[in-house]
């Protein structure tokens, strides 16, 4: 089977939302960084803090969460997405994973806007961190006592893994990359909201999953 057929199957099967997200991130990373050798795509893919500039490029509220410039930033986010995404797919669903990722990223972006507006901060936001944080918090809140084995540590409940990752990547030294860390908080809050309502039988992703089914 050719690479083209493998890639097409990735985007046509109904149960591989996690792989789709990782593949899209990988493709955007490679293509964008190759193009950046000749043309700077940052202003077209990253989310600007300037509202007027954003209104001229509204697609950046989506593209920013797939756009990484640093390979280690991309690898870290994709590894977290893969590890936690597998559990999300197993215990909740693949389609809801995609929506939680996207909505977490959007809420993270809006949180970033709010911070920039309050402090008149001129910057850009890029990377999947807020979207991934939404997935991490959502699944940790859904199965908090589920244990995984960590190298050199042993069995650890997922709620502690999520908490430590949130503290290290978000709460430590908020003076550095403040906008990005605020977006993490927005993504985390959406993930928590999703799971809280989902456990009560209220699926806030349903309108979007229905749309995916139609597409």
PDB file of C-alpha atoms in Angstrom:
ATOM      1  CA  UNK A   1       0.000   0.000   0.000  1.00  0.00           C
ATOM      2  CA  UNK A   2       1.375   3.417  -0.957  1.00  0.00           C
ATOM      3  CA  UNK A   3       2.029   6.316   1.398  1.00  0.00           C
ATOM      4  CA  UNK A   4      -0.756   8.227  -0.364  1.00  0.00           C
ATOM      5  CA  UNK A   5      -3.249   5.464   0.391  1.00  0.00           C
ATOM      6  CA  UNK A   6      -2.097   5.276   4.016  1.00  0.00           C
ATOM      7  CA  UNK A   7      -2.553   9.020   4.407  1.00  0.00           C
ATOM      8  CA  UNK A   8      -5.973   8.927   2.756  1.00  0.00           C
ATOM      9  CA  UNK A   9      -7.079   6.109   5.062  1.00  0.00           C
ATOM     10  CA  UNK A  10      -5.979   8.181   8.056  1.00  0.00           C
ATOM     11  CA  UNK A  11      -8.473  10.880   7.113  1.00  0.00           C
ATOM     12  CA  UNK A  12     -11.360   8.677   5.988  1.00  0.00           C
ATOM     13  CA  UNK A  13     -11.661   6.188   8.858  1.00  0.00           C
ATOM     14  CA  UNK A  14     -13.991   7.185  11.685  1.00  0.00           C
ATOM     15  CA  UNK A  15     -11.931   5.983  14.637  1.00  0.00           C
ATOM     16  CA  UNK A  16      -8.609   7.711  14.226  1.00  0.00           C
ATOM     17  CA  UNK A  17      -9.106  11.298  15.362  1.00  0.00           C
ATOM     18  CA  UNK A  18      -5.968  11.132  17.498  1.00  0.00           C
ATOM     19  CA  UNK A  19      -3.783  10.075  14.567  1.00  0.00           C
ATOM     20  CA  UNK A  20      -5.370  12.735  12.372  1.00  0.00           C
ATOM     21  CA  UNK A  21      -4.450  15.474  14.824  1.00  0.00           C
ATOM     22  CA  UNK A  22      -0.871  14.259  15.098  1.00  0.00           C
ATOM     23  CA  UNK A  23      -0.511  13.889  11.315  1.00  0.00           C
ATOM     24  CA  UNK A  24      -1.870  17.397  10.684  1.00  0.00           C
ATOM     25  CA  UNK A  25       0.523  18.845  13.262  1.00  0.00           C
ATOM     26  CA  UNK A  26       3.424  16.978  11.686  1.00  0.00           C
ATOM     27  CA  UNK A  27       2.541  18.051   8.144  1.00  0.00           C
ATOM     28  CA  UNK A  28       2.097  21.695   9.137  1.00  0.00           C
ATOM     29  CA  UNK A  29       5.405  21.637  11.033  1.00  0.00           C
ATOM     30  CA  UNK A  30       7.377  20.239   8.085  1.00  0.00           C
ATOM     31  CA  UNK A  31       5.715  22.298   5.362  1.00  0.00           C
ATOM     32  CA  UNK A  32       5.679  25.562   7.320  1.00  0.00           C
ATOM     33  CA  UNK A  33       9.321  25.255   8.324  1.00  0.00           C
ATOM     34  CA  UNK A  34      10.378  24.454   4.768  1.00  0.00           C
ATOM     35  CA  UNK A  35       8.454  27.441   3.426  1.00  0.00           C
ATOM     36  CA  UNK A  36       9.879  29.636   6.200  1.00  0.00           C
ATOM     37  CA  UNK A  37      13.302  29.220   4.583  1.00  0.00           C
ATOM     38  CA  UNK A  38      12.018  31.510   1.850  1.00  0.00           C
ATOM     39  CA  UNK A  39       8.986  33.259   3.328  1.00  0.00           C
ATOM     40  CA  UNK A  40       7.926  34.035   6.898  1.00  0.00           C
ATOM     41  CA  UNK A  41       4.583  32.335   7.602  1.00  0.00           C
ATOM     42  CA  UNK A  42       4.456  33.384  11.250  1.00  0.00           C
ATOM     43  CA  UNK A  43       2.153  36.334  10.638  1.00  0.00           C
ATOM     44  CA  UNK A  44      -0.253  34.094   8.677  1.00  0.00           C
ATOM     45  CA  UNK A  45      -0.414  31.077  10.990  1.00  0.00           C
ATOM     46  CA  UNK A  46       0.315  32.347  14.524  1.00  0.00           C
ATOM     47  CA  UNK A  47      -2.412  34.044  16.575  1.00  0.00           C
ATOM     48  CA  UNK A  48      -1.722  37.780  16.982  1.00  0.00           C
ATOM     49  CA  UNK A  49      -2.587  39.622  20.188  1.00  0.00           C
ATOM     50  CA  UNK A  50      -3.734  42.646  18.170  1.00  0.00           C
ATOM     51  CA  UNK A  51      -7.514  42.255  17.741  1.00  0.00           C
ATOM     52  CA  UNK A  52      -7.642  44.364  14.577  1.00  0.00           C
ATOM     53  CA  UNK A  53      -4.900  42.250  13.022  1.00  0.00           C
ATOM     54  CA  UNK A  54      -6.711  39.082  14.080  1.00  0.00           C
ATOM     55  CA  UNK A  55      -9.922  40.278  12.408  1.00  0.00           C
ATOM     56  CA  UNK A  56      -8.023  40.449   9.127  1.00  0.00           C
ATOM     57  CA  UNK A  57      -6.729  36.893   9.713  1.00  0.00           C
ATOM     58  CA  UNK A  58      -9.485  35.092  11.642  1.00  0.00           C
ATOM     59  CA  UNK A  59      -8.266  31.637  10.607  1.00  0.00           C
ATOM     60  CA  UNK A  60      -5.320  32.023  13.000  1.00  0.00           C
ATOM     61  CA  UNK A  61      -7.565  31.050  15.947  1.00  0.00           C
ATOM     62  CA  UNK A  62      -7.371  27.549  14.410  1.00  0.00           C
ATOM     63  CA  UNK A  63      -4.015  27.483  12.630  1.00  0.00           C
ATOM     64  CA  UNK A  64      -2.005  28.617  15.643  1.00  0.00           C
ATOM     65  CA  UNK A  65      -2.742  25.356  17.481  1.00  0.00           C
ATOM     66  CA  UNK A  66      -1.183  23.313  14.659  1.00  0.00           C
ATOM     67  CA  UNK A  67       1.808  25.579  14.062  1.00  0.00           C
ATOM     68  CA  UNK A  68       5.148  24.937  15.800  1.00  0.00           C
ATOM     69  CA  UNK A  69       8.484  26.513  14.976  1.00  0.00           C
ATOM     70  CA  UNK A  70      10.633  24.529  17.398  1.00  0.00           C
ATOM     71  CA  UNK A  71      10.909  20.769  16.937  1.00  0.00           C
ATOM     72  CA  UNK A  72      11.175  20.094  20.683  1.00  0.00           C
ATOM     73  CA  UNK A  73       8.023  22.118  21.327  1.00  0.00           C
ATOM     74  CA  UNK A  74       6.233  20.083  18.658  1.00  0.00           C
ATOM     75  CA  UNK A  75       7.547  16.725  19.922  1.00  0.00           C
ATOM     76  CA  UNK A  76       6.651  17.477  23.541  1.00  0.00           C
ATOM     77  CA  UNK A  77       3.092  18.458  22.615  1.00  0.00           C
ATOM     78  CA  UNK A  78       2.579  15.485  20.313  1.00  0.00           C
ATOM     79  CA  UNK A  79       3.911  12.999  22.864  1.00  0.00           C
ATOM     80  CA  UNK A  80       1.543  14.353  25.515  1.00  0.00           C
ATOM     81  CA  UNK A  81      -1.313  14.311  23.020  1.00  0.00           C
ATOM     82  CA  UNK A  82      -0.547  10.709  22.055  1.00  0.00           C
ATOM     83  CA  UNK A  83      -0.194   9.377  25.602  1.00  0.00           C
ATOM     84  CA  UNK A  84      -3.288  11.075  26.964  1.00  0.00           C
ATOM     85  CA  UNK A  85      -5.187  10.870  23.695  1.00  0.00           C
ATOM     86  CA  UNK A  86      -5.052   7.067  23.687  1.00  0.00           C
ATOM     87  CA  UNK A  87      -6.837   7.020  27.048  1.00  0.00           C
ATOM     88  CA  UNK A  88      -9.317   9.647  25.870  1.00  0.00           C
ATOM     89  CA  UNK A  89     -10.205   7.564  22.814  1.00  0.00           C
ATOM     90  CA  UNK A  90     -10.505   4.375  24.885  1.00  0.00           C
ATOM     91  CA  UNK A  91     -12.703   5.838  27.625  1.00  0.00           C
ATOM     92  CA  UNK A  92     -14.641   8.566  25.777  1.00  0.00           C
ATOM     93  CA  UNK A  93     -14.357   8.684  21.974  1.00  0.00           C
ATOM     94  CA  UNK A  94     -12.203   9.680  19.029  1.00  0.00           C
ATOM     95  CA  UNK A  95     -14.568  12.331  17.672  1.00  0.00           C
ATOM     96  CA  UNK A  96     -14.915  14.017  21.051  1.00  0.00           C
ATOM     97  CA  UNK A  97     -11.123  14.074  21.328  1.00  0.00           C
ATOM     98  CA  UNK A  98     -10.909  16.155  18.159  1.00  0.00           C
ATOM     99  CA  UNK A  99     -13.563  18.594  19.366  1.00  0.00           C
ATOM    100  CA  UNK A 100     -12.036  18.951  22.847  1.00  0.00           C
ATOM    101  CA  UNK A 101      -8.660  19.623  21.208  1.00  0.00           C
ATOM    102  CA  UNK A 102     -10.106  22.283  18.893  1.00  0.00           C
ATOM    103  CA  UNK A 103     -12.358  23.931  21.475  1.00  0.00           C
ATOM    104  CA  UNK A 104      -9.605  23.850  24.092  1.00  0.00           C
ATOM    105  CA  UNK A 105      -7.324  25.591  21.618  1.00  0.00           C
ATOM    106  CA  UNK A 106      -9.969  28.193  20.794  1.00  0.00           C
ATOM    107  CA  UNK A 107     -10.718  28.927  24.462  1.00  0.00           C
ATOM    108  CA  UNK A 108      -6.992  29.104  25.098  1.00  0.00           C
ATOM    109  CA  UNK A 109      -6.674  31.604  22.264  1.00  0.00           C
ATOM    110  CA  UNK A 110      -9.511  33.733  23.632  1.00  0.00           C
ATOM    111  CA  UNK A 111      -7.865  33.685  27.080  1.00  0.00           C
ATOM    112  CA  UNK A 112      -4.685  34.924  25.429  1.00  0.00           C
ATOM    113  CA  UNK A 113      -6.653  37.745  23.770  1.00  0.00           C
ATOM    114  CA  UNK A 114      -8.081  38.784  27.145  1.00  0.00           C
ATOM    115  CA  UNK A 115      -4.637  38.980  28.720  1.00  0.00           C
ATOM    116  CA  UNK A 116      -3.249  40.946  25.777  1.00  0.00           C
ATOM    117  CA  UNK A 117      -6.180  43.386  25.956  1.00  0.00           C
ATOM    118  CA  UNK A 118      -5.770  43.998  29.693  1.00  0.00           C
ATOM    119  CA  UNK A 119      -2.002  44.530  29.559  1.00  0.00           C
ATOM    120  CA  UNK A 120      -1.757  45.954  26.019  1.00  0.00           C
ATOM    121  CA  UNK A 121       0.654  43.171  25.196  1.00  0.00           C
ATOM    122  CA  UNK A 122       1.912  42.927  21.608  1.00  0.00           C
ATOM    123  CA  UNK A 123       2.867  39.324  20.888  1.00  0.00           C
ATOM    124  CA  UNK A 124       1.873  36.150  19.048  1.00  0.00           C
ATOM    125  CA  UNK A 125       0.674  32.732  20.172  1.00  0.00           C
ATOM    126  CA  UNK A 126       1.581  29.460  18.496  1.00  0.00           C
ATOM    127  CA  UNK A 127       1.682  25.767  19.326  1.00  0.00           C
ATOM    128  CA  UNK A 128      -0.738  23.064  20.437  1.00  0.00           C
ATOM    129  CA  UNK A 129      -0.121  23.436  24.179  1.00  0.00           C
ATOM    130  CA  UNK A 130      -3.530  24.893  25.115  1.00  0.00           C
ATOM    131  CA  UNK A 131      -5.372  22.322  22.997  1.00  0.00           C
ATOM    132  CA  UNK A 132      -3.314  19.448  24.417  1.00  0.00           C
ATOM    133  CA  UNK A 133      -3.829  20.735  27.958  1.00  0.00           C
ATOM    134  CA  UNK A 134      -7.594  20.563  27.377  1.00  0.00           C
ATOM    135  CA  UNK A 135      -7.278  16.885  26.439  1.00  0.00           C
ATOM    136  CA  UNK A 136      -4.953  16.118  29.374  1.00  0.00           C
ATOM    137  CA  UNK A 137      -7.221  17.746  31.968  1.00  0.00           C
ATOM    138  CA  UNK A 138     -10.397  16.300  30.426  1.00  0.00           C
ATOM    139  CA  UNK A 139      -9.247  12.684  30.593  1.00  0.00           C
ATOM    140  CA  UNK A 140      -7.575  13.138  33.994  1.00  0.00           C
ATOM    141  CA  UNK A 141     -10.854  14.479  35.392  1.00  0.00           C
ATOM    142  CA  UNK A 142     -12.768  11.605  33.792  1.00  0.00           C
ATOM    143  CA  UNK A 143     -10.594   8.777  35.165  1.00  0.00           C
ATOM    144  CA  UNK A 144      -8.634  10.482  37.978  1.00  0.00           C
ATOM    145  CA  UNK A 145      -7.667   7.264  39.768  1.00  0.00           C
ATOM    146  CA  UNK A 146      -6.507   5.402  36.647  1.00  0.00           C
ATOM    147  CA  UNK A 147      -2.857   4.422  37.104  1.00  0.00           C
ATOM    148  CA  UNK A 148      -0.075   4.311  34.534  1.00  0.00           C
ATOM    149  CA  UNK A 149       3.472   3.013  34.962  1.00  0.00           C
ATOM    150  CA  UNK A 150       6.185   5.642  34.598  1.00  0.00           C
ATOM    151  CA  UNK A 151       9.811   4.757  33.972  1.00  0.00           C
ATOM    152  CA  UNK A 152      11.893   4.893  37.187  1.00  0.00           C
ATOM    153  CA  UNK A 153       8.824   5.951  39.191  1.00  0.00           C
ATOM    154  CA  UNK A 154       6.306   3.152  38.923  1.00  0.00           C
ATOM    155  CA  UNK A 155       2.524   3.323  39.111  1.00  0.00           C
ATOM    156  CA  UNK A 156       1.092   6.858  39.303  1.00  0.00           C
ATOM    157  CA  UNK A 157      -2.530   7.963  39.136  1.00  0.00           C
ATOM    158  CA  UNK A 158      -3.328  10.070  36.105  1.00  0.00           C
ATOM    159  CA  UNK A 159      -4.697  12.960  38.188  1.00  0.00           C
ATOM    160  CA  UNK A 160      -1.242  13.518  39.669  1.00  0.00           C
ATOM    161  CA  UNK A 161       0.435  13.328  36.268  1.00  0.00           C
ATOM    162  CA  UNK A 162      -1.943  15.961  34.905  1.00  0.00           C
ATOM    163  CA  UNK A 163      -1.526  18.162  37.972  1.00  0.00           C
ATOM    164  CA  UNK A 164       2.274  18.071  37.879  1.00  0.00           C
ATOM    165  CA  UNK A 165       2.362  18.759  34.132  1.00  0.00           C
ATOM    166  CA  UNK A 166      -0.020  21.696  34.565  1.00  0.00           C
ATOM    167  CA  UNK A 167       2.031  23.200  37.406  1.00  0.00           C
ATOM    168  CA  UNK A 168       5.371  22.774  35.608  1.00  0.00           C
ATOM    169  CA  UNK A 169       4.263  24.038  32.188  1.00  0.00           C
ATOM    170  CA  UNK A 170       1.811  26.705  33.337  1.00  0.00           C
ATOM    171  CA  UNK A 171       2.093  27.969  36.906  1.00  0.00           C
ATOM    172  CA  UNK A 172       5.871  28.089  37.418  1.00  0.00           C
ATOM    173  CA  UNK A 173       7.237  31.566  36.608  1.00  0.00           C
ATOM    174  CA  UNK A 174       4.256  33.207  34.948  1.00  0.00           C
ATOM    175  CA  UNK A 175       6.518  36.110  33.976  1.00  0.00           C
ATOM    176  CA  UNK A 176       7.979  33.946  31.199  1.00  0.00           C
ATOM    177  CA  UNK A 177       5.708  33.291  28.187  1.00  0.00           C
ATOM    178  CA  UNK A 178       2.773  34.726  30.136  1.00  0.00           C
ATOM    179  CA  UNK A 179       0.403  34.736  27.167  1.00  0.00           C
ATOM    180  CA  UNK A 180       1.127  31.111  26.341  1.00  0.00           C
ATOM    181  CA  UNK A 181       0.652  30.032  29.947  1.00  0.00           C
ATOM    182  CA  UNK A 182      -2.651  31.888  30.211  1.00  0.00           C
ATOM    183  CA  UNK A 183      -3.778  30.021  27.098  1.00  0.00           C
ATOM    184  CA  UNK A 184      -2.891  26.773  28.909  1.00  0.00           C
ATOM    185  CA  UNK A 185      -5.200  27.808  31.738  1.00  0.00           C
ATOM    186  CA  UNK A 186      -8.004  28.486  29.257  1.00  0.00           C
ATOM    187  CA  UNK A 187      -7.518  25.087  27.637  1.00  0.00           C
ATOM    188  CA  UNK A 188      -7.424  23.353  31.023  1.00  0.00           C
ATOM    189  CA  UNK A 189     -10.638  25.051  32.143  1.00  0.00           C
ATOM    190  CA  UNK A 190     -12.403  23.925  28.977  1.00  0.00           C
ATOM    191  CA  UNK A 191     -11.204  20.348  29.479  1.00  0.00           C
ATOM    192  CA  UNK A 192     -12.509  20.413  33.050  1.00  0.00           C
ATOM    193  CA  UNK A 193     -15.827  21.914  31.933  1.00  0.00           C
ATOM    194  CA  UNK A 194     -16.261  19.253  29.250  1.00  0.00           C
ATOM    195  CA  UNK A 195     -15.711  16.360  31.646  1.00  0.00           C
ATOM    196  CA  UNK A 196     -17.819  17.863  34.449  1.00  0.00           C
ATOM    197  CA  UNK A 197     -20.808  18.221  32.119  1.00  0.00           C
ATOM    198  CA  UNK A 198     -20.133  14.923  30.333  1.00  0.00           C
ATOM    199  CA  UNK A 199     -20.327  13.042  33.626  1.00  0.00           C
ATOM    200  CA  UNK A 200     -23.721  14.694  34.166  1.00  0.00           C
ATOM    201  CA  UNK A 201     -24.948  13.423  30.794  1.00  0.00           C
ATOM    202  CA  UNK A 202     -24.464  16.759  29.019  1.00  0.00           C
ATOM    203  CA  UNK A 203     -22.210  16.484  25.990  1.00  0.00           C
ATOM    204  CA  UNK A 204     -21.211  19.994  24.888  1.00  0.00           C
ATOM    205  CA  UNK A 205     -19.343  18.530  21.912  1.00  0.00           C
ATOM    206  CA  UNK A 206     -22.469  16.893  20.449  1.00  0.00           C
ATOM    207  CA  UNK A 207     -23.347  19.614  17.893  1.00  0.00           C
ATOM    208  CA  UNK A 208     -19.819  19.393  16.528  1.00  0.00           C
ATOM    209  CA  UNK A 209     -19.612  15.595  16.511  1.00  0.00           C
ATOM    210  CA  UNK A 210     -22.939  15.544  14.633  1.00  0.00           C
ATOM    211  CA  UNK A 211     -21.372  17.907  12.084  1.00  0.00           C
ATOM    212  CA  UNK A 212     -18.357  15.596  11.737  1.00  0.00           C
ATOM    213  CA  UNK A 213     -20.730  12.686  11.081  1.00  0.00           C
ATOM    214  CA  UNK A 214     -22.430  14.651   8.305  1.00  0.00           C
ATOM    215  CA  UNK A 215     -19.112  15.641   6.749  1.00  0.00           C
TER     216      UNK A 215
END
